[in-house]
Amino acid sequence: MSIFTPTNQIRLTNVAVVRMKRAGKRFEIACYKNKVVGWRSGVEKDLDEVLQTHSVFVNVSKGQVAKKEDLITAFGTDDQTEICKQILTKGEVQVSDKERHTQLEQMFRDIATIVADKCVNPETKRPYTVILIERAMKDIHYSVKTNKSTKQQALEVIKQLKEKMKIERAHMRLRFILPVNEGKKLKEKLKPLIKVIESEDYGQQLEIVCLIDPGCFREVDELIKKETKGKGSLEVLSLKDVEEGDEKFE
């Protein structure tokens, strides 16, 4: 996409337009493609790497710049850089149907990849392939939401797939080393968060190897720190308790 702006004779290429409606009027800014997402996620912090120009337009493709009085009415200021930041953060990215379709396909694949990486069949402990997860997502008619991160959506997909197939997040294997005095009492508090206790060793200290749901890790970590006043330790032995080989549908 190449845009010629007759007002300042700047030829804008590789443009992503971000649009916002305020006070009954339309305002647009011209950005570099693939940079808007980086800005919104915090990866890109240099505004000049995102904006093609610090001008606010009513129509980027025609090169029509917004009037000063319209900016003041809509945004309470005529500081174009500040207005650009507002539109960049809250505006709607304009993409072609083809671009939107490609984006949705990529996000769909990314979500399936995250789910396949995090989950197993709870009976066999084997992971599912990405292709199999994609097929299952199509079966439940999952529709991708462009305004949510792929990680958030992967967690939603896992919940929905649980109703249709044997799937759960792979357990983390942890080792706790706890002072004996606090250890027995703390073990009772930890029990609701532990899926399986694999071994217990009472010596000078209490050592427990167990499996937990990854979603409980922070709570387990904070509980051990608080109850042992920093004397206990937690070690991640494996992020995923899985068996070799991929799971297949019968």
XYZ file of C-alpha atoms in Angstrom:
250
model
C 0.000 0.000 0.000
C 1.519 3.343 -1.081
C -0.032 6.668 -0.145
C 0.779 10.104 -1.621
C 0.080 13.058 0.645
C -0.197 16.264 -1.378
C -0.134 18.488 1.737
C 3.507 17.832 2.532
C 4.641 15.782 -0.484
C 5.703 12.833 1.719
C 5.181 9.488 0.106
C 4.104 7.016 2.793
C 4.740 3.358 2.080
C 4.238 0.164 4.095
C 1.436 1.923 5.977
C -0.723 0.601 8.791
C -3.562 3.017 9.558
C -4.888 3.281 13.127
C -8.289 4.992 13.413
C -10.259 6.500 16.284
C -13.632 8.261 16.358
C -13.965 11.157 18.798
C -16.521 13.970 19.076
C -18.296 12.689 15.972
C -15.178 12.908 13.795
C -12.695 10.367 12.470
C -8.975 10.690 13.229
C -6.200 8.552 11.768
C -2.453 8.099 12.156
C 0.041 6.450 9.800
C 2.190 3.725 11.371
C 4.686 1.146 10.138
C 3.200 -2.296 9.690
C 3.975 -4.863 12.396
C 5.005 -2.077 14.810
C 1.594 -1.333 16.349
C 1.396 -4.690 18.132
C 4.963 -4.206 19.428
C 4.040 -0.802 20.879
C 0.878 -2.114 22.527
C 2.677 -5.091 24.078
C 5.496 -2.867 25.375
C 8.195 -4.475 23.218
C 8.646 -1.333 21.087
C 9.155 1.857 23.131
C 10.509 4.259 20.481
C 7.554 6.195 19.028
C 9.556 7.174 15.933
C 9.951 3.476 15.097
C 6.143 3.131 15.104
C 4.847 6.394 13.581
C 5.582 7.325 9.973
C 4.823 10.950 10.856
C 3.635 12.709 14.028
C 0.700 14.206 12.090
C -2.945 13.405 12.855
C -5.095 12.926 9.753
C -8.801 12.748 9.041
C -7.888 10.545 6.068
C -4.372 9.114 5.740
C -4.853 7.765 2.208
C -5.883 11.194 0.903
C -3.316 13.042 2.985
C -5.986 15.155 4.714
C -4.568 16.516 7.970
C -6.913 17.122 10.935
C -7.754 20.738 11.818
C -6.324 22.192 15.025
C -9.767 23.183 16.375
C -11.117 19.642 15.761
C -8.197 18.159 17.709
C -8.794 20.501 20.662
C -12.536 19.704 20.670
C -11.946 15.939 20.539
C -8.795 15.523 22.643
C -8.552 18.738 24.688
C -5.125 19.488 23.159
C -3.484 20.137 19.823
C -0.259 18.320 20.814
C -0.110 15.947 17.859
C 2.449 13.579 19.428
C 0.270 13.085 22.532
C -2.821 12.566 20.359
C -0.883 10.047 18.232
C -0.076 8.108 21.415
C -3.770 8.015 22.404
C -4.860 6.811 18.967
C -1.991 4.317 18.846
C -2.996 2.816 22.208
C -6.795 2.814 21.888
C -7.535 3.113 18.176
C -8.602 0.415 15.755
C -5.982 -0.916 13.346
C -7.296 -0.898 9.778
C -6.329 -4.045 7.884
C -7.460 -5.556 4.603
C -9.611 -8.696 4.557
C -6.619 -10.676 3.304
C -4.367 -9.351 6.093
C -7.040 -10.035 8.721
C -7.489 -13.594 7.432
C -3.719 -14.203 7.554
C -3.534 -12.730 11.069
C -6.403 -14.921 12.323
C -4.852 -18.046 10.788
C -1.502 -17.293 12.446
C -3.113 -16.621 15.826
C -5.178 -19.836 15.531
C -1.961 -21.807 14.906
C -0.130 -20.029 17.755
C -2.945 -20.824 20.208
C -2.926 -24.491 19.168
C 0.876 -24.587 19.600
C 0.639 -23.186 23.160
C -2.110 -25.689 24.075
C -0.121 -28.610 22.614
C 2.986 -27.469 24.491
C 1.223 -27.131 27.857
C -1.166 -30.083 27.822
C -1.302 -33.880 27.895
C -3.819 -36.698 27.919
C -4.211 -37.170 31.722
C -4.525 -40.960 31.354
C -1.426 -41.580 29.238
C 0.593 -38.426 30.093
C 1.376 -38.122 26.381
C 1.281 -34.705 24.663
C -1.063 -33.961 21.780
C 0.267 -32.783 18.400
C -0.423 -29.236 17.198
C -2.373 -30.603 14.198
C -4.609 -32.633 16.509
C -5.280 -29.602 18.729
C -6.073 -27.481 15.650
C -8.582 -30.114 14.527
C -10.159 -30.195 17.998
C -10.390 -26.357 18.031
C -12.211 -26.465 14.691
C -14.563 -29.133 16.056
C -15.616 -26.825 18.920
C -15.834 -23.922 16.417
C -13.360 -21.784 18.358
C -13.126 -18.273 16.925
C -9.967 -16.254 17.493
C -10.243 -12.874 19.247
C -7.724 -10.356 17.908
C -8.008 -8.171 21.026
C -6.822 -10.947 23.381
C -3.352 -12.450 23.647
C -2.745 -15.966 22.326
C -1.753 -17.079 25.845
C -5.079 -15.900 27.324
C -6.964 -17.617 24.541
C -4.977 -20.840 24.950
C -6.234 -21.052 28.557
C -9.808 -20.510 27.291
C -9.334 -23.244 24.676
C -8.081 -25.716 27.306
C -11.255 -25.134 29.378
C -13.482 -25.666 26.341
C -11.590 -28.739 25.099
C -11.899 -30.386 28.534
C -15.624 -30.745 27.841
C -14.953 -32.667 24.623
C -11.740 -34.644 25.139
C -9.295 -35.963 27.744
C -6.929 -33.064 28.193
C -5.351 -31.170 31.068
C -2.301 -29.046 31.684
C 0.832 -31.128 32.195
C 1.850 -31.179 35.852
C 5.046 -29.584 37.140
C 7.353 -31.768 39.235
C 8.694 -29.929 42.293
C 10.943 -30.696 45.250
C 10.286 -28.952 48.568
C 12.928 -28.927 51.301
C 11.303 -27.720 54.517
C 12.408 -27.337 58.162
C 11.013 -30.340 60.074
C 9.264 -28.213 62.719
C 7.203 -26.215 60.193
C 7.228 -28.976 57.573
C 4.422 -31.206 58.896
C 2.047 -28.306 59.490
C 2.954 -26.751 56.099
C 2.412 -30.059 54.306
C -1.249 -30.004 55.386
C -1.650 -26.478 53.974
C 0.025 -27.504 50.718
C -2.047 -30.681 50.276
C -4.982 -29.001 48.430
C -2.493 -27.595 45.892
C -0.647 -30.885 45.299
C -1.886 -33.385 42.715
C 0.433 -36.295 43.587
C 3.083 -36.770 46.294
C 5.766 -38.988 44.727
C 8.110 -39.237 47.710
C 8.623 -37.988 51.260
C 11.842 -38.118 53.213
C 11.993 -37.174 56.889
C 15.573 -36.527 57.975
C 17.047 -33.371 59.418
C 14.664 -31.690 56.988
C 11.445 -32.730 55.277
C 11.951 -33.372 51.558
C 8.882 -33.826 49.336
C 8.813 -34.542 45.585
C 5.386 -33.901 44.097
C 3.342 -32.928 41.045
C 1.243 -29.759 40.918
C -0.905 -27.918 38.397
C 1.255 -25.106 36.904
C -1.480 -22.612 37.768
C -0.796 -23.248 41.487
C 2.967 -22.624 41.337
C 2.913 -19.015 42.547
C 0.598 -19.841 45.441
C 2.820 -22.799 46.494
C 5.970 -20.664 46.258
C 4.471 -17.809 48.315
C 3.096 -20.210 50.950
C 6.497 -21.871 51.475
C 8.294 -18.509 51.724
C 5.744 -17.119 54.174
C 5.363 -20.156 56.467
C 9.085 -21.002 56.670
C 10.206 -17.329 56.774
C 12.563 -18.017 53.887
C 14.130 -21.169 55.418
C 12.342 -23.564 53.074
C 13.311 -24.069 49.438
C 11.428 -25.002 46.280
C 13.069 -26.524 43.216
C 11.445 -27.132 39.821
C 12.527 -30.616 38.711
C 10.565 -30.539 35.456
C 8.126 -28.073 33.917
C 6.096 -30.870 32.324
C 5.486 -34.409 33.532
C 5.034 -36.148 30.166
C 5.647 -39.518 28.580
C 7.591 -39.975 25.343
C 5.668 -39.976 22.061
C 2.630 -38.052 20.865
C -0.955 -38.779 21.803
C -3.305 -39.800 19.007
C -7.068 -40.013 18.817
C -8.353 -43.584 18.510
